[in-house]
Amino acid sequence: FFLLFCVCGHNAFFSSSCVSAARAPSVLPSALIRATHIGNDGDDVMSSSSSSKEVGKKAPPPSAHGHRLLPQYEIDLDLPPSQRYEPLFQDTATNLNATVWQFYRQYFEHDAVLLDVLYEISKKRGPENEEQQQEVDGLVERSRLPREFVQAVQMIYELQTLMVPVINGTKHHKQVDVIPEEYAALKRIPWRGPGCTGIVAMCADGNVYHARNLDFSPLDIMKNLVYVAVFTRGGKEVFRSQMAAGYTSVITAYKAGADGFTVERNTRFTDHLGGNEQTIQHLISGRPLNGWSLRKIAETHNSFDDVVKTISDTPYCSPEYNILSGVGKGKVLSKDPDRVAHVQTLGHPGVGENKRGDYVIMTNFDFYWGDIREYFDPTAGGVGKKTRREAAEANLARWPVGKLTPDALFETINAPYVLAKDTVFQMLTSVSANSWNASQPILQ
C-alpha cells in the first residue's frame, strides 16, 4: 500500500538511476543536517544537531535520533500504467512487497468484519478511472495481494477522516457525528491520526520555504513503506512525490519551475453533522479520490495560482487541508468536499490566526475557529500538553518577524510536541530557491 508524498533530493538520496530535469533541485545547505553516514543498523542516516536532548523520564515527547535517507524510484508515465511500479518490485534491498504483505497479515487477514466493510464500500464504488485502475491492476498482479484489498486501500486517506466523531464544539455545540452503524468496523482500521504538520514561511533570504511532517500509524509498517517517486515523461521530471507501497495517489507533491508549487495533504475532520455519512456516500458514488485529483493537477498544471483555483474548484470525497507554497506565495485551503471552508494566506493573517504574517501553519484542526478537538490529539504530547501547532508556534517565536530561516523551520518540525510518535516523513523545500530536503526521522 503506497503513501504518496513530496520527496526529492540530490544524488546522495538516489537508490536508482538519476533522471534529467530542467532544474534539478539541490539539497538545502543546512546546519541542522550535516554529513551522511551509515547507522548501526546499516541504514543511511543524516546526523542532526537537533537530535534528541535529555528529557524528563515522565512522558517524554517523541524525539529524533538522526534522519534516514529514503529509497528513490523513477515512475515513468510513458509506460503502460500497469508497468509503472515495476522498479519497486525489482529492488530486493528494500523488499517493499514483503512489508505490504506484513501489513495485510498483521492488521487485516484475521479481521473478517473489517475486511467485509472495506470490500463492500469498494465494491459499491466500483473501479477507479481507467489510468488509476490499470495501475492498481498492475500492483495486484505483481504483489499477489488480494485484489479487493489493494482496491480498498486506495481510499485510505478519505477513510481516515472518519476517525474523530466529535464536531468542533466551539462552532457546533459539541455535537457528535458518528460513523453509520453498518460501517462501525471502520473504527478498527489500523492507519491512525490525527497527524501531519505543515508550515509555509517567508524566510530572511527572501525565499518561501515549506516544512512538513507526515505522521502515519502503524509506525512499524509505515516507516518501511515510504519512498521517493520521481514521475517522468520523455525521460524528464514532471513532478516529485513521496509514496508508500500500494497507494497510487499523492500526499505531497513538488513541481519545479519559475512559477512552481508544492502541495501537502493533511487530514481534516468533518465540521458538520452528517459529514461522515457524506464522505462514505461520496466514496460509494465513484467521485474521484482526493489524492488522485491532486496527482493529476500536479501532472498537468504549472502555475501556483492556477493550482490554487483548480484545487478550490475540484470536488473531493472527504474534507481535507491542502497546504501550498510557491514563489513568494503560500496558502492553506481548508476544504469541504464541495467548497473551500476557510483560506489562510501568507502575509495576510486572518481572524484566529497567528498575527506575525511571515508564516502560515496547519495541523489537523480548525484552530482559527477554536476547534476543541485539537486539545485531545494524542500523537505528540497528548491531553494537558501543548498541541503540535502551539509547540510549533512557540518554537518559531524564538525568531523575530522577518528573521526565519530554513534551519529554524527544520528545527521546529523536529521540536518536542511537534514531532509525533508516528512521523514517518519530513520535507523542507523551496521552489524559488530550487532546493529541497526529504528524510525520515529515526524516532526514539
CSV table of C-alpha atoms in Angstrom, one decimal:
chain,number,residue,atom,x,y,z
A,1,PHE,CA,0.0,0.0,0.0
A,2,PHE,CA,1.5,3.3,-1.1
A,3,LEU,CA,1.5,6.7,0.5
A,4,LEU,CA,2.4,9.4,-1.9
A,5,PHE,CA,4.2,12.5,-0.8
A,6,CYS,CA,6.6,15.1,-2.0
A,7,VAL,CA,10.2,14.0,-1.7
A,8,CYS,CA,13.2,14.8,-3.8
A,9,GLY,CA,16.9,15.0,-3.3
A,10,HIS,CA,20.4,15.1,-4.8
A,11,ASN,CA,22.5,12.1,-5.7
A,12,ALA,CA,23.0,11.0,-2.1
A,13,PHE,CA,19.3,10.3,-2.0
A,14,PHE,CA,19.1,8.2,-5.1
A,15,SER,CA,18.9,4.4,-4.8
A,16,SER,CA,18.1,4.1,-8.6
A,17,SER,CA,19.4,5.9,-11.6
A,18,CYS,CA,19.0,9.7,-11.8
A,19,VAL,CA,16.6,11.3,-14.3
A,20,SER,CA,17.1,14.5,-16.1
A,21,ALA,CA,15.2,17.7,-15.3
A,22,ALA,CA,15.4,21.3,-16.4
A,23,ARG,CA,16.2,22.4,-12.9
A,24,ALA,CA,17.2,19.6,-10.6
A,25,PRO,CA,16.7,20.8,-7.0
A,26,SER,CA,19.7,20.9,-4.7
A,27,VAL,CA,19.7,19.7,-1.1
A,28,LEU,CA,19.3,22.5,1.4
A,29,PRO,CA,22.5,23.8,2.9
A,30,SER,CA,21.5,23.3,6.5
A,31,ALA,CA,23.5,23.5,9.7
A,32,LEU,CA,20.9,21.1,11.1
A,33,ILE,CA,21.6,18.3,8.6
A,34,ARG,CA,25.3,17.6,8.3
A,35,ALA,CA,27.2,14.6,7.0
A,36,THR,CA,25.7,11.4,5.6
A,37,HIS,CA,26.9,8.3,7.3
A,38,ILE,CA,25.8,4.7,7.9
A,39,GLY,CA,23.9,4.0,11.1
A,40,ASN,CA,24.4,1.0,13.3
A,41,ASP,CA,21.6,-0.9,11.6
A,42,GLY,CA,23.1,-0.3,8.2
A,43,ASP,CA,20.6,2.3,7.1
A,44,ASP,CA,21.7,5.6,5.6
A,45,VAL,CA,21.4,8.3,8.3
A,46,MET,CA,21.7,12.1,8.3
A,47,SER,CA,23.1,13.3,11.6
A,48,SER,CA,21.3,16.3,13.1
A,49,SER,CA,22.4,18.9,15.6
A,50,SER,CA,18.7,19.0,16.7
A,51,SER,CA,18.6,15.3,17.5
A,52,SER,CA,17.3,14.3,20.9
A,53,LYS,CA,18.1,16.2,24.0
A,54,GLU,CA,17.8,14.8,27.5
A,55,VAL,CA,14.2,15.0,28.7
A,56,GLY,CA,12.5,14.0,31.9
A,57,LYS,CA,11.6,10.4,32.4
A,58,LYS,CA,7.9,11.1,32.8
A,59,ALA,CA,6.0,11.0,29.5
A,60,PRO,CA,8.8,12.4,27.3
A,61,PRO,CA,7.8,13.7,23.9
A,62,PRO,CA,9.0,11.9,20.8
A,63,SER,CA,12.4,12.9,19.6
A,64,ALA,CA,14.6,12.1,16.5
A,65,HIS,CA,18.0,10.4,16.7
A,66,GLY,CA,19.2,11.5,13.3
A,67,HIS,CA,17.4,11.1,9.9
A,68,ARG,CA,17.3,8.2,7.5
A,69,LEU,CA,17.5,8.6,3.7
A,70,LEU,CA,14.7,7.1,1.6
A,71,PRO,CA,14.9,4.9,-1.5
A,72,GLN,CA,14.0,6.6,-4.7
A,73,TYR,CA,12.5,5.3,-7.9
A,74,GLU,CA,11.5,6.6,-11.3
A,75,ILE,CA,7.8,6.3,-12.2
A,76,ASP,CA,7.8,6.5,-16.0
A,77,LEU,CA,4.5,7.9,-17.2
A,78,ASP,CA,5.3,6.8,-20.7
A,79,LEU,CA,4.9,3.2,-19.7
A,80,PRO,CA,1.6,1.4,-19.6
A,81,PRO,CA,0.0,2.2,-16.2
A,82,SER,CA,0.2,-1.5,-15.1
A,83,GLN,CA,4.0,-1.5,-15.5
A,84,ARG,CA,4.9,1.8,-13.8
A,85,TYR,CA,5.7,0.4,-10.4
A,86,GLU,CA,8.0,-2.4,-11.6
A,87,PRO,CA,11.2,-0.8,-10.2
A,88,LEU,CA,9.8,-1.3,-6.6
A,89,PHE,CA,9.4,-5.0,-7.1
A,90,GLN,CA,12.8,-5.3,-8.7
A,91,ASP,CA,14.6,-3.8,-5.7
A,92,THR,CA,15.4,-6.7,-3.4
A,93,ALA,CA,17.2,-4.4,-0.9
A,94,THR,CA,14.0,-2.7,0.3
A,95,ASN,CA,11.6,-5.6,-0.3
A,96,LEU,CA,8.6,-3.3,-0.1
A,97,ASN,CA,6.2,-6.1,-1.2
A,98,ALA,CA,7.1,-8.1,1.9
A,99,THR,CA,6.2,-5.1,4.1
A,100,VAL,CA,2.9,-4.7,2.4
A,101,TRP,CA,2.1,-8.4,3.0
A,102,GLN,CA,3.1,-7.9,6.6
A,103,PHE,CA,0.6,-5.0,6.8
A,104,TYR,CA,-2.2,-7.2,5.4
A,105,ARG,CA,-1.5,-10.2,7.5
A,106,GLN,CA,-0.9,-8.3,10.8
A,107,TYR,CA,-3.9,-6.0,10.6
A,108,PHE,CA,-6.5,-7.3,8.2
A,109,GLU,CA,-6.2,-11.0,7.4
A,110,HIS,CA,-7.9,-12.1,10.6
A,111,ASP,CA,-10.5,-9.4,10.9
A,112,ALA,CA,-13.2,-10.6,8.6
A,113,VAL,CA,-15.7,-8.0,9.7
A,114,LEU,CA,-13.4,-5.1,8.9
A,115,LEU,CA,-12.5,-6.6,5.6
A,116,ASP,CA,-16.1,-7.2,4.7
A,117,VAL,CA,-16.9,-3.5,5.3
A,118,LEU,CA,-13.9,-2.2,3.4
A,119,TYR,CA,-14.6,-4.6,0.5
A,120,GLU,CA,-18.3,-3.7,0.4
A,121,ILE,CA,-17.6,0.1,0.1
A,122,SER,CA,-15.0,-0.7,-2.6
A,123,LYS,CA,-17.4,-3.0,-4.4
A,124,LYS,CA,-20.2,-0.3,-4.4
A,125,ARG,CA,-17.7,2.3,-5.5
A,126,GLY,CA,-16.6,0.2,-8.5
A,127,PRO,CA,-13.4,0.6,-10.5
A,128,GLU,CA,-11.4,3.8,-10.5
A,129,ASN,CA,-10.8,5.8,-13.7
A,130,GLU,CA,-9.0,3.8,-16.4
A,131,GLU,CA,-5.5,5.0,-15.7
A,132,GLN,CA,-5.6,4.6,-11.9
A,133,GLN,CA,-7.4,1.2,-12.2
A,134,GLN,CA,-4.7,-0.1,-14.6
A,135,GLU,CA,-2.0,1.0,-12.0
A,136,VAL,CA,-4.0,-0.9,-9.3
A,137,ASP,CA,-4.3,-3.9,-11.5
A,138,GLY,CA,-0.5,-3.9,-12.1
A,139,LEU,CA,0.1,-3.7,-8.3
A,140,VAL,CA,-2.3,-6.7,-7.8
A,141,GLU,CA,-0.6,-8.8,-10.4
A,142,ARG,CA,3.0,-8.1,-9.1
A,143,SER,CA,2.3,-8.2,-5.4
A,144,ARG,CA,-0.2,-11.2,-5.4
A,145,LEU,CA,-2.1,-9.5,-2.7
A,146,PRO,CA,-5.9,-9.9,-2.7
A,147,ARG,CA,-7.4,-7.7,-5.4
A,148,GLU,CA,-10.1,-6.4,-3.0
A,149,PHE,CA,-7.5,-5.3,-0.5
A,150,VAL,CA,-5.4,-3.3,-3.0
A,151,GLN,CA,-8.5,-1.7,-4.4
A,152,ALA,CA,-9.8,-0.8,-1.0
A,153,VAL,CA,-6.7,0.8,0.4
A,154,GLN,CA,-6.8,3.4,-2.4
A,155,MET,CA,-9.4,5.1,-0.1
A,156,ILE,CA,-7.0,5.2,2.9
A,157,TYR,CA,-6.8,9.0,3.3
A,158,GLU,CA,-10.5,9.6,2.8
A,159,LEU,CA,-11.5,6.9,5.3
A,160,GLN,CA,-9.1,8.3,7.9
A,161,THR,CA,-11.3,11.4,8.2
A,162,LEU,CA,-14.0,9.2,9.9
A,163,MET,CA,-11.8,8.6,12.9
A,164,VAL,CA,-12.8,11.6,15.1
A,165,PRO,CA,-16.6,11.7,15.6
A,166,VAL,CA,-16.7,14.9,17.7
A,167,ILE,CA,-17.5,18.1,15.8
A,168,ASN,CA,-15.8,21.3,16.8
A,169,GLY,CA,-17.7,22.2,20.0
A,170,THR,CA,-16.9,25.9,19.7
A,171,LYS,CA,-18.7,26.1,16.4
A,172,HIS,CA,-21.3,23.3,16.7
A,173,HIS,CA,-22.2,22.9,20.4
A,174,LYS,CA,-20.2,19.7,21.0
A,175,GLN,CA,-22.3,17.6,18.6
A,176,VAL,CA,-21.1,14.1,17.7
A,177,ASP,CA,-21.2,12.8,14.1
A,178,VAL,CA,-21.0,9.1,14.5
A,179,ILE,CA,-20.0,6.6,11.8
A,180,PRO,CA,-23.1,4.9,10.4
A,181,GLU,CA,-23.7,1.6,12.2
A,182,GLU,CA,-23.3,-0.6,9.2
A,183,TYR,CA,-19.8,0.9,8.8
A,184,ALA,CA,-18.8,0.8,12.5
A,185,ALA,CA,-16.0,-1.7,11.8
A,186,LEU,CA,-14.1,1.1,10.1
A,187,LYS,CA,-13.2,2.3,13.6
A,188,ARG,CA,-10.6,-0.6,13.6
A,189,ILE,CA,-8.7,0.5,10.6
A,190,PRO,CA,-5.0,0.5,11.6
A,191,TRP,CA,-3.9,3.7,9.8
A,192,ARG,CA,-4.5,6.3,12.5
A,193,GLY,CA,-4.4,10.0,13.0
A,194,PRO,CA,-4.7,12.8,13.6
A,195,GLY,CA,-1.3,13.5,12.1
A,196,CYS,CA,0.8,15.9,10.0
A,197,THR,CA,2.1,19.4,10.4
A,198,GLY,CA,2.7,21.9,7.6
A,199,ILE,CA,4.4,25.3,7.8
A,200,VAL,CA,4.9,27.7,4.8
A,201,ALA,CA,7.1,30.7,5.7
A,202,MET,CA,8.8,33.6,4.1
A,203,CYS,CA,12.5,33.4,5.3
A,204,ALA,CA,15.1,36.0,5.7
A,205,ASP,CA,16.8,35.1,2.4
A,206,GLY,CA,13.7,36.2,0.5
A,207,ASN,CA,12.5,32.7,-0.4
A,208,VAL,CA,9.4,30.9,0.7
A,209,TYR,CA,10.0,27.5,2.3
A,210,HIS,CA,7.6,24.7,3.0
A,211,ALA,CA,8.3,22.4,6.0
A,212,ARG,CA,6.2,19.3,6.5
A,213,ASN,CA,5.8,16.3,8.9
A,214,LEU,CA,3.8,13.3,7.7
A,215,ASP,CA,2.5,11.4,10.7
A,216,PHE,CA,1.0,8.0,10.0
A,217,SER,CA,0.4,4.8,12.0
A,218,PRO,CA,1.1,2.0,12.5
A,219,LEU,CA,4.7,3.2,12.7
A,220,ASP,CA,6.3,-0.3,12.5
A,221,ILE,CA,4.8,-0.7,9.0
A,222,MET,CA,4.6,2.8,7.6
A,223,LYS,CA,8.2,3.7,8.2
A,224,ASN,CA,9.3,0.8,6.0
A,225,LEU,CA,6.8,1.7,3.1
A,226,VAL,CA,7.7,5.3,2.3
A,227,TYR,CA,9.9,6.0,-0.7
A,228,VAL,CA,10.7,8.8,-3.1
A,229,ALA,CA,9.0,8.8,-6.5
A,230,VAL,CA,10.1,10.9,-9.5
A,231,PHE,CA,7.4,11.0,-12.1
A,232,THR,CA,8.9,11.4,-15.6
A,233,ARG,CA,7.7,11.7,-19.2
A,234,GLY,CA,10.1,11.6,-22.1
A,235,GLY,CA,13.0,11.0,-19.6
A,236,LYS,CA,12.4,14.3,-17.9
A,237,GLU,CA,11.0,15.0,-14.5
A,238,VAL,CA,7.3,16.1,-14.3
A,239,PHE,CA,7.0,16.3,-10.6
A,240,ARG,CA,8.2,14.5,-7.4
A,241,SER,CA,6.3,12.9,-4.6
A,242,GLN,CA,6.8,10.7,-1.5
A,243,MET,CA,4.9,7.5,-1.7
A,244,ALA,CA,4.3,4.3,0.3
A,245,ALA,CA,4.0,1.0,-1.4
A,246,GLY,CA,0.4,0.1,-2.8
A,247,TYR,CA,-1.1,3.6,-2.9
A,248,THR,CA,-1.4,5.4,-6.2
A,249,SER,CA,-2.4,8.9,-5.0
A,250,VAL,CA,-0.2,11.8,-3.9
A,251,ILE,CA,0.0,13.1,-0.3
A,252,THR,CA,2.6,15.8,-1.1
A,253,ALA,CA,3.7,16.9,-4.5
A,254,TYR,CA,6.6,19.2,-5.6
A,255,LYS,CA,6.8,20.7,-9.1
A,256,ALA,CA,9.8,22.8,-10.0
A,257,GLY,CA,9.7,25.8,-12.3
A,258,ALA,CA,9.6,29.6,-12.4
A,259,ASP,CA,6.0,29.5,-11.0
A,260,GLY,CA,6.2,26.0,-9.5
A,261,PHE,CA,4.5,24.8,-6.4
A,262,THR,CA,4.3,22.3,-3.6
A,263,VAL,CA,1.1,20.9,-2.2
A,264,GLU,CA,0.7,19.0,1.0
A,265,ARG,CA,-2.4,17.0,2.1
A,266,ASN,CA,-3.4,16.9,5.8
A,267,THR,CA,-6.4,15.1,7.2
A,268,ARG,CA,-9.4,17.3,8.1
A,269,PHE,CA,-12.3,16.0,10.1
A,270,THR,CA,-15.9,16.8,9.4
A,271,ASP,CA,-17.2,20.2,10.6
A,272,HIS,CA,-20.9,19.5,10.4
A,273,LEU,CA,-23.4,16.8,11.3
A,274,GLY,CA,-23.8,14.2,8.6
A,275,GLY,CA,-20.2,14.8,7.3
A,276,ASN,CA,-19.1,11.2,7.9
A,277,GLU,CA,-22.1,9.8,6.1
A,278,GLN,CA,-21.4,12.3,3.3
A,279,THR,CA,-17.9,11.0,2.9
A,280,ILE,CA,-19.0,7.4,2.7
A,281,GLN,CA,-21.6,8.3,0.1
A,282,HIS,CA,-19.1,10.3,-2.0
A,283,LEU,CA,-16.8,7.2,-2.0
A,284,ILE,CA,-19.6,4.9,-3.0
A,285,SER,CA,-20.7,7.3,-5.8
A,286,GLY,CA,-17.4,6.9,-7.5
A,287,ARG,CA,-16.3,10.5,-7.1
A,288,PRO,CA,-12.5,10.8,-7.8
A,289,LEU,CA,-10.4,10.3,-4.8
A,290,ASN,CA,-8.8,13.5,-3.4
A,291,GLY,CA,-5.2,12.4,-3.8
A,292,TRP,CA,-5.7,11.2,-7.4
A,293,SER,CA,-7.2,14.5,-8.3
A,294,LEU,CA,-4.2,16.2,-6.8
A,295,ARG,CA,-1.8,13.9,-8.6
A,296,LYS,CA,-3.4,14.8,-12.0
A,297,ILE,CA,-3.3,18.5,-11.0
A,298,ALA,CA,0.5,18.2,-10.3
A,299,GLU,CA,1.0,16.4,-13.5
A,300,THR,CA,-0.9,18.9,-15.8
A,301,HIS,CA,-0.6,22.3,-14.1
A,302,ASN,CA,2.5,24.6,-13.8
A,303,SER,CA,1.3,27.8,-12.1
A,304,PHE,CA,0.7,28.3,-8.4
A,305,ASP,CA,-2.4,30.5,-8.8
A,306,ASP,CA,-3.8,28.1,-11.3
A,307,VAL,CA,-3.3,25.2,-8.9
A,308,VAL,CA,-5.0,27.0,-6.1
A,309,LYS,CA,-8.0,27.8,-8.2
A,310,THR,CA,-8.2,24.2,-9.6
A,311,ILE,CA,-8.0,22.7,-6.2
A,312,SER,CA,-10.6,25.1,-4.9
A,313,ASP,CA,-13.0,24.1,-7.7
A,314,THR,CA,-12.3,20.4,-7.6
A,315,PRO,CA,-14.9,18.2,-5.8
A,316,TYR,CA,-13.4,15.9,-3.1
A,317,CYS,CA,-14.7,12.8,-1.4
A,318,SER,CA,-13.9,14.0,2.1
A,319,PRO,CA,-12.7,17.1,4.0
A,320,GLU,CA,-9.0,17.9,3.7
A,321,TYR,CA,-6.4,20.6,4.2
A,322,ASN,CA,-4.2,21.5,1.3
A,323,ILE,CA,-1.1,23.5,2.2
A,324,LEU,CA,0.6,25.1,-0.7
A,325,SER,CA,3.8,27.0,-1.3
A,326,GLY,CA,5.1,28.8,-4.4
A,327,VAL,CA,7.5,31.6,-5.4
A,328,GLY,CA,6.8,34.3,-2.8
A,329,LYS,CA,3.4,32.7,-2.0
A,330,GLY,CA,1.7,30.4,0.4
A,331,LYS,CA,-1.9,29.3,1.2
A,332,VAL,CA,-3.8,26.8,3.3
A,333,LEU,CA,-7.1,25.7,1.9
A,334,SER,CA,-9.5,24.1,4.4
A,335,LYS,CA,-11.6,22.0,2.0
A,336,ASP,CA,-15.1,20.6,2.5
A,337,PRO,CA,-16.0,18.1,-0.3
A,338,ASP,CA,-17.8,20.7,-2.4
A,339,ARG,CA,-16.4,24.1,-1.2
A,340,VAL,CA,-13.5,25.8,0.5
A,341,ALA,CA,-14.5,26.4,4.1
A,342,HIS,CA,-11.5,28.7,5.0
A,343,VAL,CA,-8.4,30.1,3.5
A,344,GLN,CA,-5.1,31.2,5.1
A,345,THR,CA,-2.8,33.4,3.0
A,346,LEU,CA,0.9,34.0,3.7
A,347,GLY,CA,1.4,37.7,4.6
A,348,HIS,CA,-2.3,38.3,5.3
A,349,PRO,CA,-3.2,36.9,8.7
A,350,GLY,CA,-6.9,36.5,9.4
A,351,VAL,CA,-9.1,36.2,12.5
A,352,GLY,CA,-8.0,33.5,14.8
A,353,GLU,CA,-4.6,33.0,13.0
A,354,ASN,CA,-1.1,34.0,14.2
A,355,LYS,CA,-0.5,37.7,13.7
A,356,ARG,CA,3.1,37.5,12.5
A,357,GLY,CA,2.2,37.3,8.9
A,358,ASP,CA,5.5,35.6,7.8
A,359,TYR,CA,4.2,32.1,8.1
A,360,VAL,CA,1.0,30.0,7.9
A,361,ILE,CA,0.6,26.7,9.7
A,362,MET,CA,-1.8,23.8,9.8
A,363,THR,CA,-2.0,20.5,11.6
A,364,ASN,CA,-5.4,18.8,11.5
A,365,PHE,CA,-7.9,21.1,13.2
A,366,ASP,CA,-9.8,24.3,12.5
A,367,PHE,CA,-7.9,26.2,15.2
A,368,TYR,CA,-8.9,29.6,13.7
A,369,TRP,CA,-12.4,28.6,14.9
A,370,GLY,CA,-11.3,27.4,18.3
A,371,ASP,CA,-11.5,23.7,17.4
A,372,ILE,CA,-11.6,21.9,20.8
A,373,ARG,CA,-10.6,18.6,19.2
A,374,GLU,CA,-7.0,19.9,18.9
A,375,TYR,CA,-6.5,19.6,22.6
A,376,PHE,CA,-7.3,15.8,22.6
A,377,ASP,CA,-4.7,15.0,20.0
A,378,PRO,CA,-2.6,12.1,21.4
A,379,THR,CA,0.1,12.0,18.6
A,380,ALA,CA,2.7,14.3,20.1
A,381,GLY,CA,2.1,15.3,23.7
A,382,GLY,CA,-1.5,14.3,24.5
A,383,VAL,CA,-4.1,15.9,26.8
A,384,GLY,CA,-2.6,18.5,29.1
A,385,LYS,CA,0.4,19.1,26.8
A,386,LYS,CA,1.0,21.7,24.1
A,387,THR,CA,-0.7,20.9,20.8
A,388,ARG,CA,1.5,20.3,17.8
A,389,ARG,CA,0.5,23.7,16.5
A,390,GLU,CA,1.1,25.5,19.8
A,391,ALA,CA,4.5,23.9,20.2
A,392,ALA,CA,5.5,24.8,16.6
A,393,GLU,CA,4.4,28.4,17.1
A,394,ALA,CA,6.2,28.7,20.4
A,395,ASN,CA,9.4,27.5,18.7
A,396,LEU,CA,9.0,29.8,15.8
A,397,ALA,CA,8.5,32.7,18.2
A,398,ARG,CA,12.3,32.5,19.1
A,399,TRP,CA,13.0,34.2,15.7
A,400,PRO,CA,11.8,37.8,15.2
A,401,VAL,CA,9.5,38.6,12.3
A,402,GLY,CA,11.5,38.6,9.1
A,403,LYS,CA,14.3,36.5,10.6
A,404,LEU,CA,13.1,33.0,10.0
A,405,THR,CA,15.5,30.6,8.3
A,406,PRO,CA,15.3,27.1,6.7
A,407,ASP,CA,17.2,25.8,9.8
A,408,ALA,CA,14.6,27.4,12.1
A,409,LEU,CA,11.8,25.6,10.2
A,410,PHE,CA,13.6,22.2,10.3
A,411,GLU,CA,14.3,22.7,14.0
A,412,THR,CA,10.6,23.4,14.5
A,413,ILE,CA,9.3,20.3,12.8
A,414,ASN,CA,11.7,18.3,15.0
A,415,ALA,CA,10.9,20.1,18.2
A,416,PRO,CA,9.3,18.4,21.2
A,417,TYR,CA,5.5,18.1,20.9
A,418,VAL,CA,5.7,18.9,17.1
A,419,LEU,CA,7.5,15.8,16.1
A,420,ALA,CA,4.9,13.0,16.6
A,421,LYS,CA,5.3,9.4,17.8
A,422,ASP,CA,4.5,8.3,14.2
A,423,THR,CA,6.3,10.8,12.0
A,424,VAL,CA,7.4,8.8,9.0
A,425,PHE,CA,8.4,11.5,6.6
A,426,GLN,CA,9.8,15.1,6.7
A,427,MET,CA,10.2,17.6,3.9
A,428,LEU,CA,11.8,21.1,3.8
A,429,THR,CA,11.7,22.6,0.3
A,430,SER,CA,11.7,25.9,-1.6
A,431,VAL,CA,10.6,26.3,-5.2
A,432,SER,CA,12.2,29.7,-5.6
A,433,ALA,CA,15.5,28.6,-4.0
A,434,ASN,CA,15.4,25.4,-6.2
A,435,SER,CA,16.2,23.4,-3.1
A,436,TRP,CA,14.7,20.7,-1.0
A,437,ASN,CA,15.4,18.1,1.6
A,438,ALA,CA,13.4,14.9,2.3
A,439,SER,CA,14.1,12.3,5.0
A,440,GLN,CA,12.7,10.1,7.7
A,441,PRO,CA,13.3,10.9,11.4
A,442,ILE,CA,14.7,8.0,13.4
A,443,LEU,CA,12.4,8.1,16.4
A,444,GLN,CA,13.2,7.2,20.0
